[in-house]
PDB file of C-alpha atoms and ligand atoms in Angstrom:
ATOM      1  CA  MET T   1       0.000   0.000   0.000  1.00  0.00           C
ATOM      2  CA  ALA T   2       1.350   3.465  -0.852  1.00  0.00           C
ATOM      3  CA  ASP T   3       2.058   5.775   2.062  1.00  0.00           C
ATOM      4  CA  ASP T   4      -0.793   8.105   1.194  1.00  0.00           C
ATOM      5  CA  ALA T   5      -3.365   5.347   0.610  1.00  0.00           C
ATOM      6  CA  THR T   6      -6.389   5.599   2.877  1.00  0.00           C
ATOM      7  CA  PRO T   7      -7.751   2.245   4.046  1.00  0.00           C
ATOM      8  CA  ILE T   8     -11.480   1.788   3.484  1.00  0.00           C
ATOM      9  CA  ALA T   9     -13.129   2.390   6.860  1.00  0.00           C
ATOM     10  CA  PRO T  10     -15.561  -0.073   8.453  1.00  0.00           C
ATOM     11  CA  THR T  11     -19.216   0.504   7.485  1.00  0.00           C
ATOM     12  CA  PRO T  12     -20.932   2.555  10.222  1.00  0.00           C
ATOM     13  CA  ILE T  13     -23.637   0.527  11.947  1.00  0.00           C
ATOM     14  CA  ALA T  14     -26.845   2.122  13.268  1.00  0.00           C
ATOM     15  CA  PRO T  15     -28.296   0.632  16.473  1.00  0.00           C
ATOM     16  CA  PRO T  16     -31.259  -1.670  15.714  1.00  0.00           C
ATOM     17  CA  GLN T  17     -34.830  -1.046  16.851  1.00  0.00           C
ATOM     18  CA  TYR T  18     -36.166  -4.482  17.795  1.00  0.00           C
ATOM     19  CA  GLU T  19     -39.931  -4.920  17.462  1.00  0.00           C
ATOM     20  CA  THR T  20     -39.967  -7.963  19.782  1.00  0.00           C
ATOM     21  CA  ASP T  21     -37.965  -9.573  22.590  1.00  0.00           C
ATOM     22  CA  GLU T  22     -39.041 -12.995  21.364  1.00  0.00           C
ATOM     23  CA  PRO T  23     -37.896 -13.430  17.747  1.00  0.00           C
ATOM     24  CA  VAL T  24     -38.126 -17.200  18.233  1.00  0.00           C
ATOM     25  CA  LEU T  25     -40.789 -19.179  20.119  1.00  0.00           C
ATOM     26  CA  TYR T  26     -40.055 -22.515  21.813  1.00  0.00           C
ATOM     27  CA  GLU T  27     -42.719 -25.027  22.714  1.00  0.00           C
ATOM     28  CA  VAL T  28     -42.504 -28.629  23.879  1.00  0.00           C
ATOM     29  CA  ARG T  29     -45.030 -31.243  22.818  1.00  0.00           C
ATOM     30  CA  GLY T  30     -44.057 -34.582  24.388  1.00  0.00           C
ATOM     31  CA  ALA T  31     -40.656 -35.498  22.934  1.00  0.00           C
ATOM     32  CA  VAL T  32     -40.891 -32.831  20.198  1.00  0.00           C
ATOM     33  CA  ALA T  33     -39.520 -29.276  20.427  1.00  0.00           C
ATOM     34  CA  ILE T  34     -41.369 -26.803  18.214  1.00  0.00           C
ATOM     35  CA  VAL T  35     -39.166 -23.863  17.260  1.00  0.00           C
ATOM     36  CA  SER T  36     -40.932 -21.006  15.498  1.00  0.00           C
ATOM     37  CA  MET T  37     -39.492 -17.928  13.821  1.00  0.00           C
ATOM     38  CA  ASN T  38     -41.467 -15.015  15.234  1.00  0.00           C
ATOM     39  CA  ARG T  39     -41.057 -11.817  13.223  1.00  0.00           C
ATOM     40  CA  PRO T  40     -44.356 -12.105  11.300  1.00  0.00           C
ATOM     41  CA  LYS T  41     -44.500  -8.346  10.681  1.00  0.00           C
ATOM     42  CA  PHE T  42     -41.356  -8.702   8.548  1.00  0.00           C
ATOM     43  CA  GLY T  43     -41.995 -12.090   6.958  1.00  0.00           C
ATOM     44  CA  ASN T  44     -39.686 -13.688   9.554  1.00  0.00           C
ATOM     45  CA  ALA T  45     -36.690 -11.908   8.062  1.00  0.00           C
ATOM     46  CA  GLN T  46     -33.621 -13.201   9.874  1.00  0.00           C
ATOM     47  CA  ASN T  47     -31.705 -10.562  11.825  1.00  0.00           C
ATOM     48  CA  ASN T  48     -28.889 -11.507  14.208  1.00  0.00           C
ATOM     49  CA  GLN T  49     -31.305 -11.321  17.117  1.00  0.00           C
ATOM     50  CA  MET T  50     -33.305 -14.125  15.472  1.00  0.00           C
ATOM     51  CA  THR T  51     -30.234 -16.112  14.393  1.00  0.00           C
ATOM     52  CA  TYR T  52     -28.858 -16.272  17.931  1.00  0.00           C
ATOM     53  CA  ALA T  53     -32.317 -17.010  19.348  1.00  0.00           C
ATOM     54  CA  LEU T  54     -32.633 -19.848  16.809  1.00  0.00           C
ATOM     55  CA  ASP T  55     -29.242 -21.148  17.863  1.00  0.00           C
ATOM     56  CA  ALA T  56     -30.235 -21.003  21.543  1.00  0.00           C
ATOM     57  CA  ALA T  57     -33.512 -22.843  20.796  1.00  0.00           C
ATOM     58  CA  PHE T  58     -31.806 -25.533  18.692  1.00  0.00           C
ATOM     59  CA  MET T  59     -29.111 -26.089  21.340  1.00  0.00           C
ATOM     60  CA  ARG T  60     -31.761 -26.230  24.070  1.00  0.00           C
ATOM     61  CA  ALA T  61     -33.525 -28.984  22.114  1.00  0.00           C
ATOM     62  CA  ALA T  62     -30.237 -30.717  21.296  1.00  0.00           C
ATOM     63  CA  HIS T  63     -29.095 -30.769  24.917  1.00  0.00           C
ATOM     64  CA  ASP T  64     -32.449 -31.769  26.473  1.00  0.00           C
ATOM     65  CA  ASP T  65     -32.598 -35.580  26.779  1.00  0.00           C
ATOM     66  CA  ALA T  66     -36.410 -35.456  26.849  1.00  0.00           C
ATOM     67  CA  ILE T  67     -36.451 -34.032  23.286  1.00  0.00           C
ATOM     68  CA  GLN T  68     -36.046 -36.519  20.424  1.00  0.00           C
ATOM     69  CA  ALA T  69     -37.093 -34.453  17.385  1.00  0.00           C
ATOM     70  CA  ILE T  70     -37.413 -30.795  16.364  1.00  0.00           C
ATOM     71  CA  VAL T  71     -39.922 -28.920  14.199  1.00  0.00           C
ATOM     72  CA  ILE T  72     -38.889 -25.576  12.678  1.00  0.00           C
ATOM     73  CA  LYS T  73     -41.664 -23.322  11.394  1.00  0.00           C
ATOM     74  CA  GLY T  74     -42.616 -19.657  10.952  1.00  0.00           C
ATOM     75  CA  GLU T  75     -45.322 -17.461  12.496  1.00  0.00           C
ATOM     76  CA  GLY T  76     -47.641 -15.415  10.279  1.00  0.00           C
ATOM     77  CA  LYS T  77     -48.016 -15.574   6.513  1.00  0.00           C
ATOM     78  CA  ASN T  78     -44.548 -16.821   5.574  1.00  0.00           C
ATOM     79  CA  PHE T  79     -41.884 -19.312   6.588  1.00  0.00           C
ATOM     80  CA  SER T  80     -39.056 -16.817   5.973  1.00  0.00           C
ATOM     81  CA  ALA T  81     -38.431 -14.000   3.521  1.00  0.00           C
ATOM     82  CA  GLY T  82     -34.661 -14.480   4.004  1.00  0.00           C
ATOM     83  CA  HIS T  83     -31.953 -12.484   5.684  1.00  0.00           C
ATOM     84  CA  ASP T  84     -32.924  -9.119   7.106  1.00  0.00           C
ATOM     85  CA  MET T  85     -32.029  -6.520   4.478  1.00  0.00           C
ATOM     86  CA  GLY T  86     -33.587  -3.430   5.966  1.00  0.00           C
ATOM     87  CA  THR T  87     -36.132  -3.741   8.781  1.00  0.00           C
ATOM     88  CA  PRO T  88     -35.702  -1.425  11.801  1.00  0.00           C
ATOM     89  CA  GLY T  89     -34.371  -4.502  13.643  1.00  0.00           C
ATOM     90  CA  ARG T  90     -31.521  -5.122  11.210  1.00  0.00           C
ATOM     91  CA  ASP T  91     -28.414  -5.606  13.320  1.00  0.00           C
ATOM     92  CA  ALA T  92     -24.926  -6.167  11.987  1.00  0.00           C
ATOM     93  CA  HIS T  93     -23.197  -6.287  15.359  1.00  0.00           C
ATOM     94  CA  VAL T  94     -22.653  -9.581  17.161  1.00  0.00           C
ATOM     95  CA  PRO T  95     -21.168  -9.251  20.666  1.00  0.00           C
ATOM     96  CA  ILE T  96     -17.970 -11.272  20.835  1.00  0.00           C
ATOM     97  CA  GLU T  97     -19.266 -13.333  23.771  1.00  0.00           C
ATOM     98  CA  ALA T  98     -22.286 -14.425  21.688  1.00  0.00           C
ATOM     99  CA  ARG T  99     -20.174 -15.888  18.874  1.00  0.00           C
ATOM    100  CA  ARG T 100     -20.406 -19.600  18.241  1.00  0.00           C
ATOM    101  CA  SER T 101     -17.645 -20.050  15.652  1.00  0.00           C
ATOM    102  CA  PRO T 102     -13.926 -19.393  16.176  1.00  0.00           C
ATOM    103  CA  TRP T 103     -14.151 -16.335  13.910  1.00  0.00           C
ATOM    104  CA  TYR T 104     -13.245 -13.048  15.561  1.00  0.00           C
ATOM    105  CA  ASN T 105     -15.301  -9.877  15.853  1.00  0.00           C
ATOM    106  CA  SER T 106     -16.255  -8.588  12.393  1.00  0.00           C
ATOM    107  CA  THR T 107     -17.893  -5.292  13.224  1.00  0.00           C
ATOM    108  CA  ASP T 108     -14.846  -3.038  13.393  1.00  0.00           C
ATOM    109  CA  LYS T 109     -12.974  -4.583  10.454  1.00  0.00           C
ATOM    110  CA  PRO T 110     -12.371  -2.725   7.161  1.00  0.00           C
ATOM    111  CA  GLY T 111     -13.035  -3.608   3.535  1.00  0.00           C
ATOM    112  CA  ALA T 112     -14.071  -7.128   2.546  1.00  0.00           C
ATOM    113  CA  GLU T 113     -12.894  -8.550   5.884  1.00  0.00           C
ATOM    114  CA  GLN T 114     -15.950  -7.296   7.762  1.00  0.00           C
ATOM    115  CA  LEU T 115     -18.501  -9.152   5.669  1.00  0.00           C
ATOM    116  CA  TYR T 116     -16.395 -12.275   5.133  1.00  0.00           C
ATOM    117  CA  VAL T 117     -15.901 -12.765   8.880  1.00  0.00           C
ATOM    118  CA  ARG T 118     -19.506 -11.830   9.652  1.00  0.00           C
ATOM    119  CA  GLU T 119     -20.971 -14.338   7.164  1.00  0.00           C
ATOM    120  CA  GLN T 120     -18.584 -17.117   8.241  1.00  0.00           C
ATOM    121  CA  GLU T 121     -20.121 -16.808  11.697  1.00  0.00           C
ATOM    122  CA  ILE T 122     -23.797 -16.039  11.199  1.00  0.00           C
ATOM    123  CA  TYR T 123     -24.597 -17.770   7.895  1.00  0.00           C
ATOM    124  CA  LEU T 124     -22.225 -20.549   6.899  1.00  0.00           C
ATOM    125  CA  GLY T 125     -21.077 -21.372  10.434  1.00  0.00           C
ATOM    126  CA  MET T 126     -24.557 -21.377  11.965  1.00  0.00           C
ATOM    127  CA  CYS T 127     -26.102 -23.463   9.175  1.00  0.00           C
ATOM    128  CA  ARG T 128     -23.357 -26.084   9.388  1.00  0.00           C
ATOM    129  CA  ARG T 129     -23.724 -26.171  13.170  1.00  0.00           C
ATOM    130  CA  TRP T 130     -27.499 -26.685  12.939  1.00  0.00           C
ATOM    131  CA  ARG T 131     -27.165 -29.348  10.241  1.00  0.00           C
ATOM    132  CA  GLU T 132     -25.036 -31.365  12.666  1.00  0.00           C
ATOM    133  CA  ILE T 133     -27.562 -31.435  15.519  1.00  0.00           C
ATOM    134  CA  PRO T 134     -27.839 -35.191  16.199  1.00  0.00           C
ATOM    135  CA  LYS T 135     -31.642 -35.151  16.394  1.00  0.00           C
ATOM    136  CA  PRO T 136     -33.990 -35.174  13.406  1.00  0.00           C
ATOM    137  CA  MET T 137     -35.420 -31.844  12.307  1.00  0.00           C
ATOM    138  CA  VAL T 138     -38.620 -31.282  10.294  1.00  0.00           C
ATOM    139  CA  ALA T 139     -39.164 -27.965   8.484  1.00  0.00           C
ATOM    140  CA  ALA T 140     -42.826 -26.956   8.085  1.00  0.00           C
ATOM    141  CA  VAL T 141     -42.778 -24.461   5.191  1.00  0.00           C
ATOM    142  CA  HIS T 142     -45.667 -22.234   4.169  1.00  0.00           C
ATOM    143  CA  GLY T 143     -45.898 -19.005   2.167  1.00  0.00           C
ATOM    144  CA  ALA T 144     -42.557 -17.556   1.121  1.00  0.00           C
ATOM    145  CA  CYS T 145     -39.298 -19.425   1.586  1.00  0.00           C
ATOM    146  CA  ILE T 146     -36.775 -17.088  -0.020  1.00  0.00           C
ATOM    147  CA  ALA T 147     -32.940 -17.021  -0.065  1.00  0.00           C
ATOM    148  CA  GLY T 148     -31.899 -17.172   3.615  1.00  0.00           C
ATOM    149  CA  GLY T 149     -35.219 -18.978   4.234  1.00  0.00           C
ATOM    150  CA  LEU T 150     -33.978 -21.774   1.989  1.00  0.00           C
ATOM    151  CA  MET T 151     -30.958 -22.188   4.246  1.00  0.00           C
ATOM    152  CA  ILE T 152     -33.167 -22.921   7.267  1.00  0.00           C
ATOM    153  CA  ALA T 153     -35.253 -25.424   5.280  1.00  0.00           C
ATOM    154  CA  TRP T 154     -32.168 -27.068   3.761  1.00  0.00           C
ATOM    155  CA  ILE T 155     -30.459 -27.803   7.096  1.00  0.00           C
ATOM    156  CA  SER T 156     -33.546 -29.825   8.095  1.00  0.00           C
ATOM    157  CA  ASP T 157     -33.876 -33.601   7.591  1.00  0.00           C
ATOM    158  CA  PHE T 158     -37.434 -33.378   6.296  1.00  0.00           C
ATOM    159  CA  ILE T 159     -39.122 -30.565   4.408  1.00  0.00           C
ATOM    160  CA  LEU T 160     -42.893 -30.583   4.593  1.00  0.00           C
ATOM    161  CA  ALA T 161     -44.535 -27.844   2.508  1.00  0.00           C
ATOM    162  CA  SER T 162     -48.103 -26.574   2.448  1.00  0.00           C
ATOM    163  CA  ASP T 163     -49.663 -26.210  -0.993  1.00  0.00           C
ATOM    164  CA  ASP T 164     -49.385 -22.389  -0.764  1.00  0.00           C
ATOM    165  CA  ALA T 165     -45.618 -22.502  -0.187  1.00  0.00           C
ATOM    166  CA  TYR T 166     -43.092 -21.289  -2.737  1.00  0.00           C
ATOM    167  CA  PHE T 167     -39.310 -21.346  -2.865  1.00  0.00           C
ATOM    168  CA  MET T 168     -37.146 -18.718  -4.529  1.00  0.00           C
ATOM    169  CA  GLU T 169     -33.463 -17.860  -4.894  1.00  0.00           C
ATOM    170  CA  PRO T 170     -33.148 -14.229  -6.092  1.00  0.00           C
ATOM    171  CA  ALA T 171     -29.404 -13.942  -5.355  1.00  0.00           C
ATOM    172  CA  LEU T 172     -28.361 -13.141  -8.929  1.00  0.00           C
ATOM    173  CA  HIS T 173     -30.468  -9.986  -8.837  1.00  0.00           C
ATOM    174  CA  MET T 174     -28.322  -8.954  -5.874  1.00  0.00           C
ATOM    175  CA  GLY T 175     -25.130  -9.644  -7.810  1.00  0.00           C
ATOM    176  CA  VAL T 176     -24.127 -12.772  -5.869  1.00  0.00           C
ATOM    177  CA  PRO T 177     -24.072 -16.394  -7.115  1.00  0.00           C
ATOM    178  CA  GLY T 178     -26.494 -17.838  -4.524  1.00  0.00           C
ATOM    179  CA  VAL T 179     -26.963 -17.826  -0.751  1.00  0.00           C
ATOM    180  CA  GLU T 180     -24.025 -18.415   1.589  1.00  0.00           C
ATOM    181  CA  TYR T 181     -25.011 -22.024   2.362  1.00  0.00           C
ATOM    182  CA  PHE T 182     -24.652 -23.253  -1.227  1.00  0.00           C
ATOM    183  CA  ALA T 183     -26.632 -26.502  -1.150  1.00  0.00           C
ATOM    184  CA  HIS T 184     -28.611 -25.877  -4.357  1.00  0.00           C
ATOM    185  CA  ALA T 185     -27.153 -28.731  -6.405  1.00  0.00           C
ATOM    186  CA  PHE T 186     -27.566 -31.118  -3.449  1.00  0.00           C
ATOM    187  CA  GLU T 187     -31.189 -30.186  -2.807  1.00  0.00           C
ATOM    188  CA  MET T 188     -32.182 -30.747  -6.433  1.00  0.00           C
ATOM    189  CA  SER T 189     -30.466 -32.074  -9.521  1.00  0.00           C
ATOM    190  CA  PRO T 190     -27.724 -29.815 -10.934  1.00  0.00           C
ATOM    191  CA  ARG T 191     -29.920 -29.320 -14.034  1.00  0.00           C
ATOM    192  CA  ILE T 192     -32.862 -27.993 -11.994  1.00  0.00           C
ATOM    193  CA  ALA T 193     -30.494 -26.094  -9.681  1.00  0.00           C
ATOM    194  CA  ARG T 194     -29.245 -24.154 -12.712  1.00  0.00           C
ATOM    195  CA  GLU T 195     -32.793 -23.094 -13.518  1.00  0.00           C
ATOM    196  CA  PHE T 196     -33.643 -22.282  -9.877  1.00  0.00           C
ATOM    197  CA  LEU T 197     -30.500 -20.174  -9.419  1.00  0.00           C
ATOM    198  CA  MET T 198     -30.042 -18.626 -12.873  1.00  0.00           C
ATOM    199  CA  LEU T 199     -33.669 -17.684 -13.570  1.00  0.00           C
ATOM    200  CA  GLY T 200     -34.477 -17.026  -9.913  1.00  0.00           C
ATOM    201  CA  GLU T 201     -38.152 -17.719 -10.437  1.00  0.00           C
ATOM    202  CA  LYS T 202     -40.642 -18.929  -7.848  1.00  0.00           C
ATOM    203  CA  MET T 203     -40.877 -22.695  -7.469  1.00  0.00           C
ATOM    204  CA  ASN T 204     -44.204 -23.790  -6.042  1.00  0.00           C
ATOM    205  CA  ALA T 205     -44.615 -26.581  -3.491  1.00  0.00           C
ATOM    206  CA  GLN T 206     -45.723 -29.185  -6.027  1.00  0.00           C
ATOM    207  CA  ARG T 207     -42.743 -28.541  -8.319  1.00  0.00           C
ATOM    208  CA  ALA T 208     -40.420 -28.547  -5.303  1.00  0.00           C
ATOM    209  CA  PHE T 209     -41.828 -31.971  -4.461  1.00  0.00           C
ATOM    210  CA  ASP T 210     -41.504 -33.147  -8.083  1.00  0.00           C
ATOM    211  CA  VAL T 211     -37.818 -32.164  -8.238  1.00  0.00           C
ATOM    212  CA  GLY T 212     -37.067 -33.872  -4.918  1.00  0.00           C
ATOM    213  CA  MET T 213     -36.403 -30.868  -2.675  1.00  0.00           C
ATOM    214  CA  VAL T 214     -39.562 -31.348  -0.590  1.00  0.00           C
ATOM    215  CA  ASN T 215     -40.541 -34.629   1.087  1.00  0.00           C
ATOM    216  CA  ARG T 216     -44.293 -34.131   1.226  1.00  0.00           C
ATOM    217  CA  VAL T 217     -46.967 -31.545   0.408  1.00  0.00           C
ATOM    218  CA  THR T 218     -50.014 -30.978   2.565  1.00  0.00           C
ATOM    219  CA  THR T 219     -52.661 -28.280   3.083  1.00  0.00           C
ATOM    220  CA  ARG T 220     -52.020 -25.024   4.920  1.00  0.00           C
ATOM    221  CA  GLU T 221     -54.524 -26.047   7.597  1.00  0.00           C
ATOM    222  CA  ALA T 222     -52.860 -29.408   8.224  1.00  0.00           C
ATOM    223  CA  LEU T 223     -49.232 -28.266   7.944  1.00  0.00           C
ATOM    224  CA  ASP T 224     -48.317 -27.802  11.603  1.00  0.00           C
ATOM    225  CA  GLU T 225     -50.046 -30.957  12.820  1.00  0.00           C
ATOM    226  CA  ASP T 226     -48.621 -33.036   9.960  1.00  0.00           C
ATOM    227  CA  ALA T 227     -45.105 -31.775  10.721  1.00  0.00           C
ATOM    228  CA  ILE T 228     -45.530 -32.564  14.412  1.00  0.00           C
ATOM    229  CA  ALA T 229     -46.882 -36.029  13.528  1.00  0.00           C
ATOM    230  CA  ILE T 230     -43.736 -36.790  11.477  1.00  0.00           C
ATOM    231  CA  ALA T 231     -41.552 -35.478  14.312  1.00  0.00           C
ATOM    232  CA  GLU T 232     -43.466 -37.596  16.855  1.00  0.00           C
ATOM    233  CA  LYS T 233     -42.874 -40.682  14.726  1.00  0.00           C
ATOM    234  CA  LEU T 234     -39.153 -39.857  14.392  1.00  0.00           C
ATOM    235  CA  ALA T 235     -39.023 -39.335  18.168  1.00  0.00           C
ATOM    236  CA  THR T 236     -39.966 -42.997  18.753  1.00  0.00           C
ATOM    237  CA  ARG T 237     -36.874 -44.319  16.940  1.00  0.00           C
ATOM    238  CA  PRO T 238     -33.808 -45.362  18.985  1.00  0.00           C
ATOM    239  CA  ARG T 239     -31.882 -42.202  19.853  1.00  0.00           C
ATOM    240  CA  PHE T 240     -28.346 -43.369  19.074  1.00  0.00           C
ATOM    241  CA  ALA T 241     -29.283 -45.147  15.844  1.00  0.00           C
ATOM    242  CA  MET T 242     -31.105 -42.000  14.726  1.00  0.00           C
ATOM    243  CA  ALA T 243     -28.102 -39.813  15.542  1.00  0.00           C
ATOM    244  CA  LEU T 244     -25.811 -42.173  13.635  1.00  0.00           C
ATOM    245  CA  ALA T 245     -28.192 -42.341  10.656  1.00  0.00           C
ATOM    246  CA  LYS T 246     -28.198 -38.562  10.456  1.00  0.00           C
ATOM    247  CA  GLN T 247     -24.418 -38.439  10.769  1.00  0.00           C
ATOM    248  CA  ALA T 248     -24.110 -41.125   8.077  1.00  0.00           C
ATOM    249  CA  LEU T 249     -26.257 -39.200   5.597  1.00  0.00           C
ATOM    250  CA  ASN T 250     -24.366 -35.970   6.302  1.00  0.00           C
ATOM    251  CA  PHE T 251     -21.138 -37.933   5.799  1.00  0.00           C
ATOM    252  CA  VAL T 252     -22.310 -39.267   2.418  1.00  0.00           C
ATOM    253  CA  GLU T 253     -23.253 -35.752   1.285  1.00  0.00           C
ATOM    254  CA  ASP T 254     -19.843 -34.451   2.351  1.00  0.00           C
ATOM    255  CA  LEU T 255     -18.099 -37.308   0.518  1.00  0.00           C
ATOM    256  CA  ARG T 256     -20.061 -36.192  -2.536  1.00  0.00           C
ATOM    257  CA  GLY T 257     -18.422 -32.800  -2.073  1.00  0.00           C
ATOM    258  CA  LYS T 258     -21.052 -30.758  -0.249  1.00  0.00           C
ATOM    259  CA  ARG T 259     -18.709 -29.293   2.346  1.00  0.00           C
ATOM    260  CA  SER T 260     -15.825 -28.485   0.021  1.00  0.00           C
ATOM    261  CA  ALA T 261     -18.164 -27.147  -2.687  1.00  0.00           C
ATOM    262  CA  MET T 262     -19.632 -24.765  -0.106  1.00  0.00           C
ATOM    263  CA  ASP T 263     -16.186 -23.576   0.951  1.00  0.00           C
ATOM    264  CA  GLY T 264     -15.284 -22.844  -2.681  1.00  0.00           C
ATOM    265  CA  VAL T 265     -18.557 -21.099  -3.483  1.00  0.00           C
ATOM    266  CA  PHE T 266     -18.378 -19.075  -0.250  1.00  0.00           C
ATOM    267  CA  ALA T 267     -15.170 -17.506  -1.588  1.00  0.00           C
ATOM    268  CA  MET T 268     -16.924 -16.708  -4.908  1.00  0.00           C
ATOM    269  CA  HIS T 269     -19.863 -15.267  -2.956  1.00  0.00           C
ATOM    270  CA  HIS T 270     -17.466 -12.871  -1.205  1.00  0.00           C
ATOM    271  CA  LEU T 271     -15.633 -11.970  -4.386  1.00  0.00           C
ATOM    272  CA  ALA T 272     -19.084 -10.940  -5.674  1.00  0.00           C
ATOM    273  CA  HIS T 273     -19.936  -8.931  -2.520  1.00  0.00           C
ATOM    274  CA  ALA T 274     -16.596  -7.106  -2.777  1.00  0.00           C
ATOM    275  CA  HIS T 275     -17.057  -6.504  -6.526  1.00  0.00           C
ATOM    276  CA  ASN T 276     -20.554  -5.121  -5.877  1.00  0.00           C
ATOM    277  CA  ALA T 277     -19.233  -2.795  -3.188  1.00  0.00           C
ATOM    278  CA  MET T 278     -16.514  -1.527  -5.544  1.00  0.00           C
ATOM    279  CA  THR T 279     -18.796  -1.010  -8.535  1.00  0.00           C
ATOM    280  CA  THR T 280     -22.164  -0.025  -7.021  1.00  0.00           C
ATOM    281  CA  GLY T 281     -21.337   1.053  -3.458  1.00  0.00           C
ATOM    282  CA  THR T 282     -23.517  -1.696  -1.979  1.00  0.00           C
ATOM    283  CA  ILE T 283     -22.714  -5.349  -1.336  1.00  0.00           C
ATOM    284  CA  ILE T 284     -25.943  -6.417  -3.064  1.00  0.00           C
ATOM    285  CA  GLY T 285     -25.468  -4.766  -6.431  1.00  0.00           C
ATOM    286  CA  GLY T 286     -27.442  -1.601  -5.763  1.00  0.00           C
ATOM    287  CA  GLN T 287     -30.603  -3.440  -4.735  1.00  0.00           C
ATOM    288  CA  THR T 288     -32.694  -2.207  -1.802  1.00  0.00           C
ATOM    289  CA  PRO T 289     -35.364  -3.981   0.280  1.00  0.00           C
ATOM    290  CA  ALA T 290     -37.984  -2.090  -1.761  1.00  0.00           C
ATOM    291  CA  SER T 291     -36.526  -3.066  -5.151  1.00  0.00           C
ATOM    292  CA  MET T 292     -36.288  -6.714  -4.056  1.00  0.00           C
ATOM    293  CA  LYS T 293     -39.904  -6.655  -2.844  1.00  0.00           C
ATOM    294  CA  ALA T 294     -41.009  -5.231  -6.191  1.00  0.00           C
ATOM    295  CA  LEU T 295     -39.113  -7.990  -7.978  1.00  0.00           C
ATOM    296  CA  ASN T 296     -40.883 -10.588  -5.890  1.00  0.00           C
ATOM    297  CA  LYS T 297     -44.275  -9.038  -6.688  1.00  0.00           C
ATOM    298  CA  ASP T 298     -43.510  -9.034 -10.421  1.00  0.00           C
ATOM    299  CA  GLN T 299     -43.363 -12.780 -10.291  1.00  0.00           C
ATOM    300  CA  ALA T 300     -46.680 -13.326  -8.512  1.00  0.00           C
TER     301      ALA T 300
HETATM  302 ZN1  LIG S   1     -23.592 -12.760   1.627  1.00  0.00          ZN
END
């Protein structure tokens, strides 16, 4: 660096205005823990407050011997609209004591380092951690399941969708080649994954079932009870055999390259964020929450 070069300063971060103290609900039904994303006003957009509450809920279920299966669902009209891009509760700061990965504090770091470290912790790191919970997880998906919402569904062992559900990956519109947890070509065939990612169009529940991403489709009215019924059945299986079966399937996926593919694509994802910041001044290619919402509406 030349002597007179000015390093790019860290992005200033405004304090968040949280609309709730309970961004995640936790309920126990017999041997099943029901974890529910609870920001219905914002389509269950995932801010850090929710991410860490999800982590606390998942670890509570994982560490409680009385719990043998987990259901993950969303309150209100949608499963999840994705990562929080601009609600009043958007929060970039994660206190160092809250961190779950070995990555250091990101908030005060300059240039591309800030986002790379931040997303290692809250997106890739958290999703990998949740995928490895040794108890079966059932996602009950209704309404919108977009971008970061896909990541929550994809770390689950079962995906049950109501007939009103749709799945969508609009990352290319934001100048990045997919969400941080790049499981696309493992959740559906590489051929369909190309279409899902490159066109970025809505995929309805029936098509998601047809391409193998969703296990079963049910009605909106029956969704929660059907998800709990699957979880209750899973909860009757021998605990250790279930944990090993889950580990075995994760192991097979990783032998097929899932883990290393994600590491490689994560680097591309951050090349894209940095490129966007250099060329448009924003990490998401000049998009705003409003422009992304309009894009979503266009496809209705
Ligand atoms: Zn990102």
